[in-house]
Tab-separated table of C-alpha atoms and ligand atoms in Angstrom:
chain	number	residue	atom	x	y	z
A	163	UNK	CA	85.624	91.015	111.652
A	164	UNK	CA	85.729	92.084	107.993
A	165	UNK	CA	83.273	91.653	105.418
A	166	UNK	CA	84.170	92.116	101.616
A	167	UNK	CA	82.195	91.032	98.747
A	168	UNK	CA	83.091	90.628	94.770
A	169	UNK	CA	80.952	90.337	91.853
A	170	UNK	CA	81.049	87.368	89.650
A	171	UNK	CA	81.424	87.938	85.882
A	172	UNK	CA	79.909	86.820	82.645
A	173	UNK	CA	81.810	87.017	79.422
A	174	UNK	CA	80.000	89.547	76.748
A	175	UNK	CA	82.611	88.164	74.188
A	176	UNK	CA	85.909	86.337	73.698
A	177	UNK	CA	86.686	83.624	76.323
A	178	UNK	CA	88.883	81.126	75.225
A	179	UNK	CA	90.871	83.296	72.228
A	180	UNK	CA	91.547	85.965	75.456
A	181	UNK	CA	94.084	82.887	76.192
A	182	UNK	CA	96.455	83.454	72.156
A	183	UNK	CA	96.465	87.097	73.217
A	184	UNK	CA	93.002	88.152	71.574
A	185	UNK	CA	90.837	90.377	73.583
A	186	UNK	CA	88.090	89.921	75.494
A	187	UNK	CA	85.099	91.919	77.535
A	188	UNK	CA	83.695	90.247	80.855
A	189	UNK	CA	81.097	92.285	82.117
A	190	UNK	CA	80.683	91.976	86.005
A	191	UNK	CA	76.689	91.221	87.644
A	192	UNK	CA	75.119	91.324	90.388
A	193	UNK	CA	76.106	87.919	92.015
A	194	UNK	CA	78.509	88.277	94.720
A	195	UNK	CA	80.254	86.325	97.065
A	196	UNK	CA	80.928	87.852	100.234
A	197	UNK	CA	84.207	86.621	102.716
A	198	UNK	CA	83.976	87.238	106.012
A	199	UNK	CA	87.746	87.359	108.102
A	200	UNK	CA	88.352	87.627	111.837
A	201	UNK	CA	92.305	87.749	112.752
A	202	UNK	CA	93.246	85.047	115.188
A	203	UNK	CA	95.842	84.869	117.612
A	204	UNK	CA	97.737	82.117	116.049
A	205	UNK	CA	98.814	80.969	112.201
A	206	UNK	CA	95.493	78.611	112.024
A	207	UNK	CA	93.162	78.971	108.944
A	208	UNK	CA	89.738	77.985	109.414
A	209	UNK	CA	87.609	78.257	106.719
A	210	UNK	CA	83.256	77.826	106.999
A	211	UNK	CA	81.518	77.874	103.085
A	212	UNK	CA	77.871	78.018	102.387
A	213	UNK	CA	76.030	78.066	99.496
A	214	UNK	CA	79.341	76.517	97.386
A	215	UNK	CA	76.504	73.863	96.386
A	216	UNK	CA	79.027	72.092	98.142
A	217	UNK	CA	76.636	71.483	101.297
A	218	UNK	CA	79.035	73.579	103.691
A	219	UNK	CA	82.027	72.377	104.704
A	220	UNK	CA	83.858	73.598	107.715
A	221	UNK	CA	87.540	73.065	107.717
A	222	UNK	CA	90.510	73.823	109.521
A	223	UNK	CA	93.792	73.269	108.561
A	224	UNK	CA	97.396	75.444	109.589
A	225	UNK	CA	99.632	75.860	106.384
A	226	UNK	CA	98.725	74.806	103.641
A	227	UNK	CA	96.255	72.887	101.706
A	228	UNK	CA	98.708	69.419	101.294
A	229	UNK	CA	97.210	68.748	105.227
A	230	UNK	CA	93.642	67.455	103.371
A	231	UNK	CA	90.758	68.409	105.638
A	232	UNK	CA	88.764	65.726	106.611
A	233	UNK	CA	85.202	66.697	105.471
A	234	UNK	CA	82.225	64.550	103.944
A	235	UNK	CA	82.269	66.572	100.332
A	236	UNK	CA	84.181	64.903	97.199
A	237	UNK	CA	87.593	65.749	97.773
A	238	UNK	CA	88.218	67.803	94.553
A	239	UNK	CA	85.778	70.239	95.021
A	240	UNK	CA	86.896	70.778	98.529
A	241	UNK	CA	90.543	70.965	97.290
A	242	UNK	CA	89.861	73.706	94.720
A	243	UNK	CA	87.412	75.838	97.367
A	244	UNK	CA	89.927	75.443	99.826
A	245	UNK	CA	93.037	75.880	97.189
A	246	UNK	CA	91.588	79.381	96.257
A	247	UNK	CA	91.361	80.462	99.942
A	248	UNK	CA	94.210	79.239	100.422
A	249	UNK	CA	96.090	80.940	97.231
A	250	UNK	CA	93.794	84.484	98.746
A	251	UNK	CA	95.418	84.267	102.253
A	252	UNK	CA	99.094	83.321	101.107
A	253	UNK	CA	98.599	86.927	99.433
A	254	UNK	CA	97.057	88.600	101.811
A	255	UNK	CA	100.193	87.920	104.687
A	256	UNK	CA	102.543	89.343	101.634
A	257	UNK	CA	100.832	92.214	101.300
A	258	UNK	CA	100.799	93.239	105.189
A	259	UNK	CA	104.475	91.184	105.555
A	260	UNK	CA	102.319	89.177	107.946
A	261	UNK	CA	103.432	85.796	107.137
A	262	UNK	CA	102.018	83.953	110.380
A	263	UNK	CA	98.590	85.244	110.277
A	264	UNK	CA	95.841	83.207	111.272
A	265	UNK	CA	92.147	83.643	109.992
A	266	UNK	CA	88.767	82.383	110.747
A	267	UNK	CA	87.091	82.912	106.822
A	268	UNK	CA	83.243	82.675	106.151
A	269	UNK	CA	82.654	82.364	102.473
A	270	UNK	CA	79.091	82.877	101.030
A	271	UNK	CA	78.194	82.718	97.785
A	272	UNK	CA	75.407	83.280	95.141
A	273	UNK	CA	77.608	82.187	92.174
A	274	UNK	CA	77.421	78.924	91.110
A	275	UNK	CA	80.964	77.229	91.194
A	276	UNK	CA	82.508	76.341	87.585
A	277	UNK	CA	80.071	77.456	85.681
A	278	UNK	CA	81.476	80.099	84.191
A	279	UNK	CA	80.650	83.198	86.605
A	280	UNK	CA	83.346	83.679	87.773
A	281	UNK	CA	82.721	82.438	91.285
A	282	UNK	CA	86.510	81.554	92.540
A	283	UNK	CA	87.690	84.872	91.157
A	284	UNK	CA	84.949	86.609	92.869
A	285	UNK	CA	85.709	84.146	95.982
A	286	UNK	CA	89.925	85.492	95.849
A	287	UNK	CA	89.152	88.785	95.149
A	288	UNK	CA	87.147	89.132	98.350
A	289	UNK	CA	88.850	87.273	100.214
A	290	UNK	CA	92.142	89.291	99.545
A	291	UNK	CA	90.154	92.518	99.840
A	292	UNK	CA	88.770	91.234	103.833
A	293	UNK	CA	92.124	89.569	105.281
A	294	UNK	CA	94.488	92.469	104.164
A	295	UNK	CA	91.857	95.087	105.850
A	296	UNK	CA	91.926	92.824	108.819
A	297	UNK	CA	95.195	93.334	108.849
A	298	UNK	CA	95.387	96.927	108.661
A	299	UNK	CA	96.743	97.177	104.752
A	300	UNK	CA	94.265	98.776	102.182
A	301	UNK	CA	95.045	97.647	98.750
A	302	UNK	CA	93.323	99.461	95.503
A	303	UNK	CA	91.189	97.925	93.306
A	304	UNK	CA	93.747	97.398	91.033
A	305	UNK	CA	96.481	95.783	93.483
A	306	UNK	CA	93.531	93.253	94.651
A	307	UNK	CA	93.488	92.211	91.039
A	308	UNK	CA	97.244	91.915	90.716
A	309	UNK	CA	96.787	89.668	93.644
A	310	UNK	CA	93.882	87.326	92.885
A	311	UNK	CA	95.418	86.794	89.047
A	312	UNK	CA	98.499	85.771	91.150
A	313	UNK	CA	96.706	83.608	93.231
A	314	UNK	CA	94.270	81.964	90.561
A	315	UNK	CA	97.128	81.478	88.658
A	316	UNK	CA	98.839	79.081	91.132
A	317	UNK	CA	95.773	77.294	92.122
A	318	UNK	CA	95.082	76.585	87.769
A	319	UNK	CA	98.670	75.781	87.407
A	320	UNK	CA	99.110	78.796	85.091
A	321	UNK	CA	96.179	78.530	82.721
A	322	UNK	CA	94.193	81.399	84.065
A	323	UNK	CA	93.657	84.978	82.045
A	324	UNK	CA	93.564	88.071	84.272
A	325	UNK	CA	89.492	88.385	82.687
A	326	UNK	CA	87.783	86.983	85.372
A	327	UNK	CA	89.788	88.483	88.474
A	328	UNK	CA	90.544	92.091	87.311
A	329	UNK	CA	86.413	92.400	86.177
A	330	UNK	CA	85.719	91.005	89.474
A	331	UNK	CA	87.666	93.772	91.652
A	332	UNK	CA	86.900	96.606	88.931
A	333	UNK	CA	83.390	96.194	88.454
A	334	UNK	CA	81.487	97.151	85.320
A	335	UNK	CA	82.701	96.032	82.044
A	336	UNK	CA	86.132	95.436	81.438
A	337	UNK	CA	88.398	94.760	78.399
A	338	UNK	CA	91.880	92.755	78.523
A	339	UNK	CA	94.141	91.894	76.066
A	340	UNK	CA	97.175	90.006	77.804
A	341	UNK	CA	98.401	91.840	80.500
A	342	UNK	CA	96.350	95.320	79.277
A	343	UNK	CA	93.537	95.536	81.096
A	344	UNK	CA	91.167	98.570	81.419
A	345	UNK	CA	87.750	99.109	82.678
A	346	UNK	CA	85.623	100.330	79.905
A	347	UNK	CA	81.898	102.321	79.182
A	348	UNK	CA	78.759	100.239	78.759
A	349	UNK	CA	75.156	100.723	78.918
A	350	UNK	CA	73.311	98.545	81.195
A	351	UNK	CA	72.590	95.458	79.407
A	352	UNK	CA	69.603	93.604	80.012
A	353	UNK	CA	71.893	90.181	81.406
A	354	UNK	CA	69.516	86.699	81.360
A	355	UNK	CA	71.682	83.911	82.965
A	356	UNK	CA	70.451	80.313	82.055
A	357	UNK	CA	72.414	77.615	84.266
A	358	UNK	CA	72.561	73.604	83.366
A	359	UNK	CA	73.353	72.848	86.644
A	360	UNK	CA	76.366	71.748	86.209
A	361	UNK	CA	79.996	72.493	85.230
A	362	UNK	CA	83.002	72.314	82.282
A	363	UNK	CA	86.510	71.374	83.186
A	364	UNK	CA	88.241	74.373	82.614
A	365	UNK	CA	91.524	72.764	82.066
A	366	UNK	CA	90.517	69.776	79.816
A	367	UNK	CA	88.304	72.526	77.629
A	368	UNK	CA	91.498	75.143	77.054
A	369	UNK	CA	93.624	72.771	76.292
A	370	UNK	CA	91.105	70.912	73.364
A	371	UNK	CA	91.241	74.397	71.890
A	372	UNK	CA	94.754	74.465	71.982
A	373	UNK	CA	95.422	71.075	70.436
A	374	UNK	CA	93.015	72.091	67.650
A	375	UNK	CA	94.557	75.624	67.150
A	376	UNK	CA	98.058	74.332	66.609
A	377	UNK	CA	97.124	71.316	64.519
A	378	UNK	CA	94.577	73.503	62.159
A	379	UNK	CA	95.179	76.590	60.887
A	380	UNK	CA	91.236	77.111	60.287
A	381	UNK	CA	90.988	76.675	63.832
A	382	UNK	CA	93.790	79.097	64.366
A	383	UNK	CA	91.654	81.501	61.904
A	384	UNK	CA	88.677	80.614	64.534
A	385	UNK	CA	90.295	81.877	67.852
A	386	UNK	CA	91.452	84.997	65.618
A	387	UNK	CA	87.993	85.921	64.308
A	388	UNK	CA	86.538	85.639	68.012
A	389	UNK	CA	89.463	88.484	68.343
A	390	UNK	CA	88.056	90.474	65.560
A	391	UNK	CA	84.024	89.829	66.605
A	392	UNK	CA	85.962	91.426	70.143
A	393	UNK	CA	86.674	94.659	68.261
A	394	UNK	CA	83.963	95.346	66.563
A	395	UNK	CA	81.939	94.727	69.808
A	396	UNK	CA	83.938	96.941	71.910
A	397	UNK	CA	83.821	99.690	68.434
A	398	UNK	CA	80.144	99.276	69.374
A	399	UNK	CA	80.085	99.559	72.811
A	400	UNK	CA	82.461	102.834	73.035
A	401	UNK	CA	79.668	104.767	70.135
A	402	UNK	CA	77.041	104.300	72.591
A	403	UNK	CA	76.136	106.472	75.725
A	404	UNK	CA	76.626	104.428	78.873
A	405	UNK	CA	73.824	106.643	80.500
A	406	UNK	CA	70.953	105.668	78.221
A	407	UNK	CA	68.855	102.807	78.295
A	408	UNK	CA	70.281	100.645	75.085
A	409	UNK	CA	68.149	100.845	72.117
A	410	UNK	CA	66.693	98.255	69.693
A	411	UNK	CA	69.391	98.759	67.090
A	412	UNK	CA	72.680	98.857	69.421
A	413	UNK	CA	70.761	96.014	71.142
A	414	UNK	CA	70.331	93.998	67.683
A	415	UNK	CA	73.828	94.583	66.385
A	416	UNK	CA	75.286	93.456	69.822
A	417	UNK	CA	73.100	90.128	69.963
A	418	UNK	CA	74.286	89.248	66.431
A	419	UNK	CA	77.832	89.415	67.727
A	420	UNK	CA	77.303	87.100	70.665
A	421	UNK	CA	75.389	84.741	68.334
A	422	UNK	CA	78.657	84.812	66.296
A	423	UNK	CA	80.979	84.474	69.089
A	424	UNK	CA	78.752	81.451	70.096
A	425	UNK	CA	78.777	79.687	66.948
A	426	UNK	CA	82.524	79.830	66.462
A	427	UNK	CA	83.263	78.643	70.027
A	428	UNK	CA	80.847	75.556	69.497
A	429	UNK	CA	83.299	74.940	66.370
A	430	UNK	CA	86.196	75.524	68.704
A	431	UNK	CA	83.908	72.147	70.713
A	432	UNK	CA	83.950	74.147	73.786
A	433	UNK	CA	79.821	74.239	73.795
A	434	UNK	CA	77.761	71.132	74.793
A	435	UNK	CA	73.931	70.395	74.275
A	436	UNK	CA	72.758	71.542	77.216
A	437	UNK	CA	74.674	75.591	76.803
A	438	UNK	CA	73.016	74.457	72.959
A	439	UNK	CA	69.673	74.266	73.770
A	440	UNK	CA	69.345	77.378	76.115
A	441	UNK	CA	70.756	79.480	73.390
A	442	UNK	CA	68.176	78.195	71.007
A	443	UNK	CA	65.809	78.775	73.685
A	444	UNK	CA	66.792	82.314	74.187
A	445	UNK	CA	67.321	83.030	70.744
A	446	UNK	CA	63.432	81.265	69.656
A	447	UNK	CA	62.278	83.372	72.938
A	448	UNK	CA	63.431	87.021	71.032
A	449	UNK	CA	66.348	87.698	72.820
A	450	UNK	CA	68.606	89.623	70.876
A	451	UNK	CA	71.747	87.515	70.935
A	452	UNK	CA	73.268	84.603	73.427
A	453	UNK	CA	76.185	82.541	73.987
A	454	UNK	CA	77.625	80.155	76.542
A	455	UNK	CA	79.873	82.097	79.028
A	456	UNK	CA	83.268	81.273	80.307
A	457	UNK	CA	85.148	78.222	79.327
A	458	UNK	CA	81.906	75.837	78.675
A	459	UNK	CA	81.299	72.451	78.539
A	460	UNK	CA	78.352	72.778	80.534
A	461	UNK	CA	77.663	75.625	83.036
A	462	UNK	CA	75.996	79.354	82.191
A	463	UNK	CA	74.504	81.299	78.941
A	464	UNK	CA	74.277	84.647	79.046
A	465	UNK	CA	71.336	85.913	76.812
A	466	UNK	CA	70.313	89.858	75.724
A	467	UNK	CA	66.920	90.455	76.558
A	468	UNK	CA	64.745	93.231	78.665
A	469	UNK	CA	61.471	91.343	78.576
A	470	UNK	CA	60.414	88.325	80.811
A	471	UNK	CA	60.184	85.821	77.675
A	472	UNK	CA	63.906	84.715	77.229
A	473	UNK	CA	63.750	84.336	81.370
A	474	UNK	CA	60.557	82.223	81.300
A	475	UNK	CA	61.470	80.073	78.153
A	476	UNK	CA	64.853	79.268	79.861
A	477	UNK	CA	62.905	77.956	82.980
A	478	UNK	CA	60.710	75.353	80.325
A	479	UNK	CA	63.968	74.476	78.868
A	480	UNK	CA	65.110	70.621	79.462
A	481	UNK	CA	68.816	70.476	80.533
A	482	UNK	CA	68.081	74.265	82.255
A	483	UNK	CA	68.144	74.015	85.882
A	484	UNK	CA	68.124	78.158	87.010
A	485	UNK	CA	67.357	80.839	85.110
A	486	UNK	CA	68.016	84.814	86.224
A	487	UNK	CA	68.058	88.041	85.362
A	488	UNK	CA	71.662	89.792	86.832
A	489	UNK	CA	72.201	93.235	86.470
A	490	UNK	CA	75.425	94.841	85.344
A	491	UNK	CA	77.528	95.078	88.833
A	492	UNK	CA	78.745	98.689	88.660
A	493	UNK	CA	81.105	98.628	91.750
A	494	UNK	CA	83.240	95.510	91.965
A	495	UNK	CA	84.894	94.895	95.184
A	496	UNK	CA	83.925	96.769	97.938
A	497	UNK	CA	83.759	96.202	102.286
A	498	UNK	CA	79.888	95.029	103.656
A	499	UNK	CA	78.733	95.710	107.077
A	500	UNK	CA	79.455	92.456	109.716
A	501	UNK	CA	76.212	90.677	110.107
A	502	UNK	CA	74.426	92.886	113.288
A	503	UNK	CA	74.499	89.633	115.352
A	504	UNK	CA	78.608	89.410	114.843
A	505	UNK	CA	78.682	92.967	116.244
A	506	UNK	CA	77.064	92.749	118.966
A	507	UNK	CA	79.028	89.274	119.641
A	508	UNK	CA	82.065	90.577	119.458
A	509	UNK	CA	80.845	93.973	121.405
A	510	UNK	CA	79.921	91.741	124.060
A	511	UNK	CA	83.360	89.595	123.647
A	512	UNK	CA	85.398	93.078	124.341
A	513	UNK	CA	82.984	94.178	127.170
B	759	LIG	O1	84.872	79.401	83.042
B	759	LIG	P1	85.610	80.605	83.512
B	759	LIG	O2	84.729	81.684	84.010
B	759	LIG	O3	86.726	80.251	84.463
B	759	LIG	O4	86.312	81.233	82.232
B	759	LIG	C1	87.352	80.588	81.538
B	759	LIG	C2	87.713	81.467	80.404
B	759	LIG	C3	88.844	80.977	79.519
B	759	LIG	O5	89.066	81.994	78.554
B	759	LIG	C4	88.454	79.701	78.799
B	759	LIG	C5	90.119	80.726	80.296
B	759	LIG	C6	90.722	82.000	80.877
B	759	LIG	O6	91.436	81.882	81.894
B	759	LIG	O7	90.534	83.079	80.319
């Protein structure tokens, strides 16, 4: 068996203009799933998820996805979980020119799914990472990424950015502009998550801005400021030292960018009242700065703020279901040790 596990992501600025070629830095925390693989000895996939606030699910299917698995979950949810692990393996047998392998895959996670964390990135990446080391083939950090844009971006029918999936394998923060993507210096930011509880539509929410860009050309201007709030932040973040603890004035000048970025992407009508009302939360709590994160709707804010208030205000909020502090993840995807219990299993299978 092989355990990998990948971070999940928030964005620190520019989701949605990242899409017309503007910038953007996701900043990976400490929420990972983790993908168990064990090889099998014929082409079946069976796949086991927990904590995918989907219940669990245990599935087992032999090529693709198109034979539905017959589980008691809502179809679509089981269809994209499934789609994703399915996109991850269909990689994985390229990579180690393995195209018959079969897999038993355990998939854990502590992201919450659609929220804008990142959690099928995080869910690919490890997933790739595990079943090609099962299979003997060690791919680089940057070859995994390669792989799970490839992947998410046949599962989202090509609207995917390579944000989420290359700041998922790197780790840390991360900048990409198109296909340019680089890991970059940061100081570790004091991350508050606030979660709704619920989700956006990813698709439905990229394409509103897209109908809006091309029939306005002040929404245009919009998705191009979010590109210049980008550079300044990233002007800011490369003038401060990644090994002190931030201080009140970087802190302060960073907020006021997120604030920004928020605003504009609630005129872009990618916020909702729910990602509204924990940002006023965080904001009236002292944070220094918050915005939804991801592609919105409903989901995950990501507020600024080293003291408990923003965290406890979050948890009185109505409409805020979880609230948590998540450090910046500075390693992104990286091989676990097999549960003990596995080990000595499969010790005792060999014997
Ligand atoms: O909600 P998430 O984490 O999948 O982020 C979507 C971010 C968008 O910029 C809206 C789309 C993308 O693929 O970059």
């Amino acid at each position: 068996m092989t355990v990998s596990s990948a971070p999940g992501k928030v964005y620190l600025f520019g989701e949605h203009a990242v899409v017309y070629g503007e910038p953007a830095v996701p900043c990976a925390v400490e929420r990972r799933a983790t993908v168990s693989v064990t090889a099998r000895d014929d082409d079946h996939v069976r796949v086991r998820a927990e904590d995918l606030s989907l219940n669990g699910f245990t599935v087992e299917y032999s090529g693709s996805t198109s034979d539905r698995p017959d589980v008691d979950v809502p179809a679509p949810l089981v269809e994209a979980a499934v789609g994703y692990i399915d996109a991850a393996v269909d990689q994985a047998r390229d990579a180690a020119d393995a195209p018959n392998a079969g897999f038993d895959i355990t998939v854990q996670s502590a992201i919450p799914l659609g929220a804008g964390l990142g959690s099928s990135a995080a869910v690919v990446v490890a997933g790739i990472d595990a079943a090609t080391r099962e299979l003997g083939v060690e791919l680089s950090p940057r070859e995994i990424a390669d792989r799970a844009y490839q992947a998410e971006y046949e599962v989202q029918d090509g609207q995917a950015s390579r944000a989420d999936t290359f700041c998922s394998a790197m780790g840390g923060a991360v900048r990409v502009e198109g296909d340019d993507c680089r890991t970059i210096d940061a100081p570790a930011l004091p991350f508050v998550i606030g979660f709704d509880g619920g989700a956006g539509d990813t698709g439905a929410l990229v394409a509103g801005v897209r109908d809006l860009r091309e029939q306005y050309d002040f929404a245009a201007d919009t998705v191009s400021t979010i590109g210049d709030i980008v550079r300044r932040g990233e002007t800011l973040l490369a003038d401060a030292d990644p090994d002190e603890e931030p201080d009140d004035e970087f802190l302060t000048e960073l907020g006021g960018f997120m604030n920004f970025n928020h605003g504009l992407l609630e005129a872009l009508g990618v916020s909702s009242r729910s990602l509204d009302s924990m940002v006023w939360s965080a904001r009236e709590a002292g944070s220094y700065g918050a915005k939804l994160t991801g592609a919105g709707g409903g989901g995950c804010i990501v507020a600024i703020d080293p003291t408990p208030e923003t965290m406890t205000a979050l948890r009185f909020t109505p409409g805020c279901e979880d609230a948590f502090r998540a450090e910046l993840a500075t390693e992104g995807v990286r091989v676990e040790e097999p549960p003990a219990a596995e080990e000595s299993q499969s010790a005792e299978e060999s014997a």
